[in-house]
Short mmCIF file of C-alpha atoms in Angstrom, two decimals:
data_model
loop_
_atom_site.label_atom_id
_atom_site.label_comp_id
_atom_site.label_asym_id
_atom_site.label_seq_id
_atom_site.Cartn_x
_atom_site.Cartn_y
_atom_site.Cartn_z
CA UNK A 132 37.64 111.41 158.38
CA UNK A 133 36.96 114.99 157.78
CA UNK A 134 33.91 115.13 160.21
CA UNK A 135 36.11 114.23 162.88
CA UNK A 136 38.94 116.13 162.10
CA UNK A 137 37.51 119.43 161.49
CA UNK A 138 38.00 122.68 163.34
CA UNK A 139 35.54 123.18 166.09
CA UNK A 140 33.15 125.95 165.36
CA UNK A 141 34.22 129.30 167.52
CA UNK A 142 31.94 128.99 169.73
CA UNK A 143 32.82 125.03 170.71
CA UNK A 144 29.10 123.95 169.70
CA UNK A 145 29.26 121.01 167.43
CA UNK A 146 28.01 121.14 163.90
CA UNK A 147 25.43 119.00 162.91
CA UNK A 148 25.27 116.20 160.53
CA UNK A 149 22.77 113.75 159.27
CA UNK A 150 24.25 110.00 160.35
CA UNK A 151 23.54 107.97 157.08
CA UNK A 152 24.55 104.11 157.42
CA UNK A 153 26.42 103.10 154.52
CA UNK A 154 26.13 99.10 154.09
CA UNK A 155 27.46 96.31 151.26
CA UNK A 156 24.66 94.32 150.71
CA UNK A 157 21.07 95.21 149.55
CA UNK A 158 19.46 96.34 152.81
CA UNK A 159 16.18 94.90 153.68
CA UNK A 160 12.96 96.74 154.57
CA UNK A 161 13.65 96.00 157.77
CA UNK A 162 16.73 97.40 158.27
CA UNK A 163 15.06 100.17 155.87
CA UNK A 164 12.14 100.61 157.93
CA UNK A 165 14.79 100.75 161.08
CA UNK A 166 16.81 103.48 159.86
CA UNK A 167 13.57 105.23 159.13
CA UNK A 168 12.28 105.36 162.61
CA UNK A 169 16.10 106.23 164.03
CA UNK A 170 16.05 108.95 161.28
CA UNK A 171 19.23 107.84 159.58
CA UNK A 172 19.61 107.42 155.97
CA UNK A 173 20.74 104.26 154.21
CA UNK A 174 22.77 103.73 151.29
CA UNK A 175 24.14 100.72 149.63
CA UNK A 176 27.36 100.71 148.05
CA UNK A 177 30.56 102.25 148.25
CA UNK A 178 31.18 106.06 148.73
CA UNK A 179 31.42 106.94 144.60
CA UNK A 180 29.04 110.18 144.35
CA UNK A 181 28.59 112.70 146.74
CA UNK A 182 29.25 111.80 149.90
CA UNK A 183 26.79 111.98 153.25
CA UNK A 184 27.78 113.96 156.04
CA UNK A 185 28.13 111.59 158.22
CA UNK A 186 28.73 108.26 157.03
CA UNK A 187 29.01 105.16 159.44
CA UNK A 188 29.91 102.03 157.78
CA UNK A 189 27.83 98.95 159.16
CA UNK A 190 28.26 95.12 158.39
CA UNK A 191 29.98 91.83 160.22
CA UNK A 192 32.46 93.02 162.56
CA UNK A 193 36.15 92.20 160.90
CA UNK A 194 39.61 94.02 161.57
CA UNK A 195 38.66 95.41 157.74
CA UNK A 196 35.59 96.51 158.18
CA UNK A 197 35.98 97.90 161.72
CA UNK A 198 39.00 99.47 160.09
CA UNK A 199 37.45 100.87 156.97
CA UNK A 200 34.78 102.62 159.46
CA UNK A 201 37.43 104.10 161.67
CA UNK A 202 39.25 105.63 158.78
CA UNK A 203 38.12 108.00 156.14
CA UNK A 204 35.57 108.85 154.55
CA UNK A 205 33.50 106.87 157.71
CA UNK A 206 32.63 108.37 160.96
CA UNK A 207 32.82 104.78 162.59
CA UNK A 208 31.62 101.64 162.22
CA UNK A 209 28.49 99.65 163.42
CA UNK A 210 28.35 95.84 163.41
CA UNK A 211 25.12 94.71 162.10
CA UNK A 212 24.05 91.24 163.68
CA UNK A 213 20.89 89.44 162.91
CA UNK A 214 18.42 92.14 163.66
CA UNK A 215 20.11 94.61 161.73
CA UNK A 216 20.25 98.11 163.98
CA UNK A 217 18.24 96.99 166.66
CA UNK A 218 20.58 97.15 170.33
CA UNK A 219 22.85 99.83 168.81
CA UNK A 220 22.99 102.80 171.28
CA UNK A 221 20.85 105.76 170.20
CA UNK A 222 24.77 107.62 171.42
CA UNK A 223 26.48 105.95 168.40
CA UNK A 224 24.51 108.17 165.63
CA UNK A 225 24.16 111.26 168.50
CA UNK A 226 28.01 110.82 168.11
CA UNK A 227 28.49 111.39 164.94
CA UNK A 228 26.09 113.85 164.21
CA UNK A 229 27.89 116.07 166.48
CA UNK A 230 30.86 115.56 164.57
CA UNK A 231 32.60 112.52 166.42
CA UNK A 232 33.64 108.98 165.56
CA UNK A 233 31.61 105.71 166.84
CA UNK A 234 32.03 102.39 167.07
CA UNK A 235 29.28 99.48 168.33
CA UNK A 236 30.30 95.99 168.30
CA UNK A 237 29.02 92.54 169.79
CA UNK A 238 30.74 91.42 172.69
CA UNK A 239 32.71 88.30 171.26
CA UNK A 240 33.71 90.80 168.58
CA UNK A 241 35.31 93.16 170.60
CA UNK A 242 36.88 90.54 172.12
CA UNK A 243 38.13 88.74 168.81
CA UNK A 244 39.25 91.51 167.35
CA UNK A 245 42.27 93.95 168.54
CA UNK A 246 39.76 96.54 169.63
CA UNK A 247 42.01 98.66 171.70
CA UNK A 248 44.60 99.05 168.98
CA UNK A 249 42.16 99.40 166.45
CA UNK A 250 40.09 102.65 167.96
CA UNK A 251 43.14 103.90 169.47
CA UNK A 252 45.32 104.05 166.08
CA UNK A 253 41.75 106.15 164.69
CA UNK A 254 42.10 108.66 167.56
CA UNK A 255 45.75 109.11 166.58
CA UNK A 256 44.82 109.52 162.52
CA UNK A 257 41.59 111.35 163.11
CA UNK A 258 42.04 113.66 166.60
CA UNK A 259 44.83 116.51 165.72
CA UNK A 260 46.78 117.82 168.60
CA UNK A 261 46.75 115.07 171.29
CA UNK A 262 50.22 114.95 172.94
CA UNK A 263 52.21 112.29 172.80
CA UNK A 264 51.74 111.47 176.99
CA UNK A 265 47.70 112.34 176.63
CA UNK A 266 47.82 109.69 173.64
CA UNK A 267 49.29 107.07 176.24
CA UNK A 268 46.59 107.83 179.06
CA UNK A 269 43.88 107.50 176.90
CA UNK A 270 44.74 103.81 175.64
CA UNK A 271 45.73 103.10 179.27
CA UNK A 272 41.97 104.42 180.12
CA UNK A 273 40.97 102.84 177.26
CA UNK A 274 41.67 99.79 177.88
CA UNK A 275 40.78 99.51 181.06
CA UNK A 276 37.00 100.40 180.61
CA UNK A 277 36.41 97.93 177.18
CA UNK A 278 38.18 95.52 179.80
CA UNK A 279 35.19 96.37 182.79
CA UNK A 280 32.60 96.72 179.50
CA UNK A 281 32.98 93.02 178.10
CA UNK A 282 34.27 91.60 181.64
CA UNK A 283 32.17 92.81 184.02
CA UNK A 284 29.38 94.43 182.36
CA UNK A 285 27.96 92.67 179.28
CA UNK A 286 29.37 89.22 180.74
CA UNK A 287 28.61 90.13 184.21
CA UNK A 288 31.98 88.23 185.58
CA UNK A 289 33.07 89.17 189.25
CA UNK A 290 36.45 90.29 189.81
CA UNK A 291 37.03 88.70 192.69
CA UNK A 292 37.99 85.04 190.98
CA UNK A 293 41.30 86.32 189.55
CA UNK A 294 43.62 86.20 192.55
CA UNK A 295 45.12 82.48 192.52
CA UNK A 296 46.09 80.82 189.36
CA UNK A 297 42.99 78.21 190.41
CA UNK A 298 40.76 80.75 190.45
CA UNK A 299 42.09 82.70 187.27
CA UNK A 300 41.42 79.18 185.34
CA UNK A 301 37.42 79.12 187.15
CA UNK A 302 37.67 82.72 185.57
CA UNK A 303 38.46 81.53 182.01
CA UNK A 304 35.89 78.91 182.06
CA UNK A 305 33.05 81.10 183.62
CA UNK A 306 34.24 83.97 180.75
CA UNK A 307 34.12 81.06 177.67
CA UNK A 308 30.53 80.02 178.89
CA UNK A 309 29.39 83.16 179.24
CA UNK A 310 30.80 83.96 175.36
CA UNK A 311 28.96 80.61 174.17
CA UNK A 312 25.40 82.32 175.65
CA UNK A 313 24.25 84.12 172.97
CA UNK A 314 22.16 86.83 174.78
CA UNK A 315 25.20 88.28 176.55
CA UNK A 316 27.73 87.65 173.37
CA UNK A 317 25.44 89.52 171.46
CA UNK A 318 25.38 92.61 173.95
CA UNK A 319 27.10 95.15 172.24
CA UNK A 320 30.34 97.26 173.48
CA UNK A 321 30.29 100.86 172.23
CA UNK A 322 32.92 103.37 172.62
CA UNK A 323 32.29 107.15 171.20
CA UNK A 324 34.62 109.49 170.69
CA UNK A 325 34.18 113.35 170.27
CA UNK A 326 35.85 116.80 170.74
CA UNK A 327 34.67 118.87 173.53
CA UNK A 328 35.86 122.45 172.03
CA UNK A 329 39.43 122.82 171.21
CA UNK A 330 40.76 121.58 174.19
CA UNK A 331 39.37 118.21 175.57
CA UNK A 332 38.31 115.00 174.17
CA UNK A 333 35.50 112.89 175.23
CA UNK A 334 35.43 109.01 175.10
CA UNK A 335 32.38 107.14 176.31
CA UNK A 336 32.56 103.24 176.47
CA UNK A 337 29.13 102.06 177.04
CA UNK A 338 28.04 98.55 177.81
CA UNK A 339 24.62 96.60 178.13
CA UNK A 340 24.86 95.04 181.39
CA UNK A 341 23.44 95.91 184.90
CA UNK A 342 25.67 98.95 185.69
CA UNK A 343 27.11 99.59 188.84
CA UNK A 344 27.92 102.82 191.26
CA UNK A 345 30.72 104.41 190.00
CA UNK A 346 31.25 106.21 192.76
CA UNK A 347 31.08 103.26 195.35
CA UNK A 348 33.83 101.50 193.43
CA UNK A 349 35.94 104.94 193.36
CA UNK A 350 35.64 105.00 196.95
CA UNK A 351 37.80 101.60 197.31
CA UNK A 352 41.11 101.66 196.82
CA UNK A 353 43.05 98.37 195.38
CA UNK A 354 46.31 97.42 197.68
CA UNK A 355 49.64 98.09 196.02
CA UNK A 356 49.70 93.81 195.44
CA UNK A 357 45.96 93.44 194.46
CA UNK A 358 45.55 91.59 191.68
CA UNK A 359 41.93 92.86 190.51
CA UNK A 360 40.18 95.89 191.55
CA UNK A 361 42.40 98.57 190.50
CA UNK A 362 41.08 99.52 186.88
CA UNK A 363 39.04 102.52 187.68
CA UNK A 364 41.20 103.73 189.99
CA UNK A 365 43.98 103.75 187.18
CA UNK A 366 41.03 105.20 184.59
CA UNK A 367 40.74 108.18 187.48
CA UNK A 368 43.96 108.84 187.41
CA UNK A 369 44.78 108.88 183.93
CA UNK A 370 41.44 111.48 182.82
CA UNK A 371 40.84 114.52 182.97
CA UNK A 372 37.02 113.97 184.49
CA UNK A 373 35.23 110.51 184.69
CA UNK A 374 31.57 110.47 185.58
CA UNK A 375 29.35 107.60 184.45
CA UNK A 376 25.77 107.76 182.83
CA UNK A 377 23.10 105.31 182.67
CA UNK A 378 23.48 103.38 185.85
CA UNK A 379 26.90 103.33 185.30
CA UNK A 380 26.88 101.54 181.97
CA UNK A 381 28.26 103.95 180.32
CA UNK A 382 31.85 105.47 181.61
CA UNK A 383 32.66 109.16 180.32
CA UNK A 384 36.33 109.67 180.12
CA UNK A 385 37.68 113.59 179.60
CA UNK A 386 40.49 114.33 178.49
CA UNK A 387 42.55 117.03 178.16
CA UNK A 388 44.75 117.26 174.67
CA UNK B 137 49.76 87.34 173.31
CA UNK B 138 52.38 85.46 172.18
CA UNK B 139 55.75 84.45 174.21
CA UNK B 140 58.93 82.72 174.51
CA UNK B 141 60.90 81.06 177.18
CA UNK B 142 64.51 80.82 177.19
CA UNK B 143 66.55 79.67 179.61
CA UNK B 144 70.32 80.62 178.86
CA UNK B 145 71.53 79.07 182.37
CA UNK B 146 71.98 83.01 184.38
CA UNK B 147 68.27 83.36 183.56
CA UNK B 148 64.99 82.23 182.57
CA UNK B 149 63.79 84.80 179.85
CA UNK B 150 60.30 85.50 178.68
CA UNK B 151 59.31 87.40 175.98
CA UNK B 152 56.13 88.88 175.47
CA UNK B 153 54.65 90.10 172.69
CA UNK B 154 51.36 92.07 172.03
CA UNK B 155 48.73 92.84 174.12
CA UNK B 156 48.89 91.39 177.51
CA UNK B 157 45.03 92.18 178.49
CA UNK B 158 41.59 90.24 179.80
CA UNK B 159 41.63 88.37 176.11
CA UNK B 160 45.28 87.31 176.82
CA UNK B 161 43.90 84.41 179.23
CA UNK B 162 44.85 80.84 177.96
CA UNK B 163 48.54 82.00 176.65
CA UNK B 164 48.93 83.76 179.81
CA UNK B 165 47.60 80.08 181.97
CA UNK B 166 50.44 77.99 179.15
CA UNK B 167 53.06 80.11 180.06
CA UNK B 168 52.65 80.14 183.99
CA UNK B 169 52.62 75.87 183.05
CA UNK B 170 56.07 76.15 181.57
CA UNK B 171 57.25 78.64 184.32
CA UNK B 172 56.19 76.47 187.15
CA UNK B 173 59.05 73.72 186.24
CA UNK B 174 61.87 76.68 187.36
CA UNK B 175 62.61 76.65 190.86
CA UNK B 176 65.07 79.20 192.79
CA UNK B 177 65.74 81.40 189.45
CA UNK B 178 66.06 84.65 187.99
CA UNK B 179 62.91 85.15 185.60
CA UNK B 180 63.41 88.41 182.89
CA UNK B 181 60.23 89.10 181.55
CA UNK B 182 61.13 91.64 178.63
CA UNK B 183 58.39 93.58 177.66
CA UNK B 184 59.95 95.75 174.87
CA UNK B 185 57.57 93.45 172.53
CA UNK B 186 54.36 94.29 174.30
CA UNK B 187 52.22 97.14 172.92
CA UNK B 188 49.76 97.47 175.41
CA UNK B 189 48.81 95.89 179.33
CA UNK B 190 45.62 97.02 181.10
CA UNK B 191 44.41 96.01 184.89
CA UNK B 192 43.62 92.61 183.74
CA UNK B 193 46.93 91.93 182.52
CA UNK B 194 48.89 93.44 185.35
CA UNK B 195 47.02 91.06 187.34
CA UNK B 196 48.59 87.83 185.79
CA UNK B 197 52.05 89.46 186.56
CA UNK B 198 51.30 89.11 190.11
CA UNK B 199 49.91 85.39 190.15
CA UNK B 200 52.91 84.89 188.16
CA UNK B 201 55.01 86.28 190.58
CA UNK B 202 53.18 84.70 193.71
CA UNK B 203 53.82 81.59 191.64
CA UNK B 204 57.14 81.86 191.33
CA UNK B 205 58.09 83.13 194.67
CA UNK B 206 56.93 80.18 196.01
CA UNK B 207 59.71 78.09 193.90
CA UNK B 208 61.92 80.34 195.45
CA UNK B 209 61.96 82.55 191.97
CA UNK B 210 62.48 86.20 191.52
CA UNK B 211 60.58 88.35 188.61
CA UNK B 212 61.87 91.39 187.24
CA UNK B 213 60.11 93.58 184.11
CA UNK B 214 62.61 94.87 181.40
CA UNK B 215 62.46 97.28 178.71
CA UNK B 216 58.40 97.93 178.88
CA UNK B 217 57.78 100.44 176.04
CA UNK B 218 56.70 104.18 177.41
CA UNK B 219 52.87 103.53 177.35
CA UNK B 220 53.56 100.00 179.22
CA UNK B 221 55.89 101.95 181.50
CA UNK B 222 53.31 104.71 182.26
CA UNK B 223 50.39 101.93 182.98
CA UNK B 224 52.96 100.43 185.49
CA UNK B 225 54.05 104.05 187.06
CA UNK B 226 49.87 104.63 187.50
CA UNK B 227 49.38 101.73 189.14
CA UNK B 228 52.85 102.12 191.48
CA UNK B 229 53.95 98.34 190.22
CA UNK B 230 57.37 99.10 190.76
CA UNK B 231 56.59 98.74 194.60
CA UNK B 232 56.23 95.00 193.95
CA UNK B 233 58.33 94.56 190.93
CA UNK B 234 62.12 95.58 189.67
CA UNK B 235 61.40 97.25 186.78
CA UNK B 236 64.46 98.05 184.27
CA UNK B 237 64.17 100.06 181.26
#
């Protein structure tokens, strides 16, 4: 992915590319008409010819396609669902026209799929210089905020049930019915990943639910033996900087390399 | 996440392997089934086949252990790979559990 893995300009400002989404299937006008009005180009095909600047593969949400997206020549991958672009996060093609990598799935995809390993094997391939220990926090941060995105922000579960076996069973049955509604499995989960100058990274996870105060949660701290309520806490400790955008529905994560 | 309980009579062993996170919830509710029929043991959960635990999946190590302790079982964590190691030392785990690498 040579967008994301090339040398930031001397001054640290990101250079500029033109997002274009690269799809398998004759588009249709309205997915056309879409990318228009987002001012994105669209091509059909694979990437024979010269190549856009910033490609970001788009289609049904497998481990191969999310794959193919995450790995070069692709700046990330976008799952299309039935209203082609519409939902995606105006961030995902901000991302990668400021040289970074995105990803925007549905929520049962990101929860069908091995997410975590999959983005966090592209940061590995794509990011040079992350040390080996920075490389651990940021899956362990990672993970935690796709966890609080699907959980508690696009299916709007409460915490608070997992603490008894009995109640981590309610919890499973309150997350599958949630899944089965298809306004809140369709929400998408969006993580974007960028350089911030030579030295840090940036990864945003971004959900669609109601947000929260970040800042209220940070102020509670989970006991040694809780058995929820101790994500964030852990994401704190493990970044750089955290600070959330958007009412809290998206979670910036800094790290340092 | 898959696992595997053996019993080879000192202790009951349970291997875990891949992710033990929020999507890990039905394997994780089978396996506290099969634990539950082990009273006043020794449970080894090795962890040397798990690549990655978040919050979620911490969480069902401690119903697991509430679980047991109240068949008069003891949990300890082996051989958790550096990443799964670090994610316990954030989160100060090894105040509630015997950890063993």
């Amino acid at each position: 992915m040579a967008s994301v893995m090339s040398v930031p300009s001397p001054d640290c400002r990101a250079i500029e590319r033109r997002p274009c989404l690269v799809v398998e299937a004759a588009p249709s006008e309205d997915l056309a008409a879409q990318c228009r009005a987002l001012g994105i180009d669209l091509r059909q095909g694979d990437m024979d010819g010269e190549a856009p600047s910033a490609p970001v593969l788009g289609g049904a949400g497998t481990t191969e396609t999310v794959r193919a997206g995450l790995g070069s020549p692709y700046c990330g991958f976008v799952e299309l669902g039935a209203e082609g672009v519409v939902g995606i996060g105006l961030r995902c093609f901000e991302t990668v026209r400021g040289g970074g990598m995105t990803l925007s799935l549905q929520t049962t995809t990101a929860y069908r799929l091995e997410t975590l390993e999959l983005v966090a094997q592209a940061i590995r391939a794509n990011f040079t210089g992350i040390s080996q220990d920075t490389a651990d926090l940021m899956e362990i941060s990672l993970a935690e905020a796709l966890s609080n995105a699907v959980i508690h922000g696009n299916l709007g579960i409460p915490s608070h049930l997992r603490t008894t076996t009995e109640g981590f069973i309610q919890f499973q049955k309150l997350m599958h019915a949630r899944m089965a509604d298809p306004t809140l499995a369709g929400r998408r989960v969006e993580i974007n990943v960028q350089a911030r100058g030579p030295d840090f990274i940036g990864i945003a996870v971004s959900d669609q639910g109601n947000g929260f105060d970040l800042s209220a949660k940070l102020a509670h701290t989970a006991k040694a033996t809780a058995k929820n309520g101790r994500g964030l806490c852990l994401i704190r400790k493990a970044t750089h900087s955290l600070h959330g955008e958007d009412g809290g529905r998206t979670l910036v994560m800094t790290f340092a390399r | 996440m898959q696992f595997r309980v053996k019993d080879d009579g000192t202790a009951v062993h349970v291997s875990l392997e891949g992710q033990l996170n929020f999507a890990a919830n039905e394997d994780f509710q089978a396996l506290l089934g099969q634990l539950n029929n082990f009273k006043n043991r020794k449970v080894v959960f090795e962890m040397s086949g798990l690549s990655h635990i978040d919050s979620v999946g911490l969480g069902l190590l401690y119903i697991a252990r509430e679980d047991l302790a109240e068949g008069g079982s003891s949990i300890s964590l082996v051989n958790p790979r550096d990443n799964v190691f670090r994610m316990l030392e954030l989160t100060e785990a090894h105040k509630t559990f015997e950890i063993k690498r």
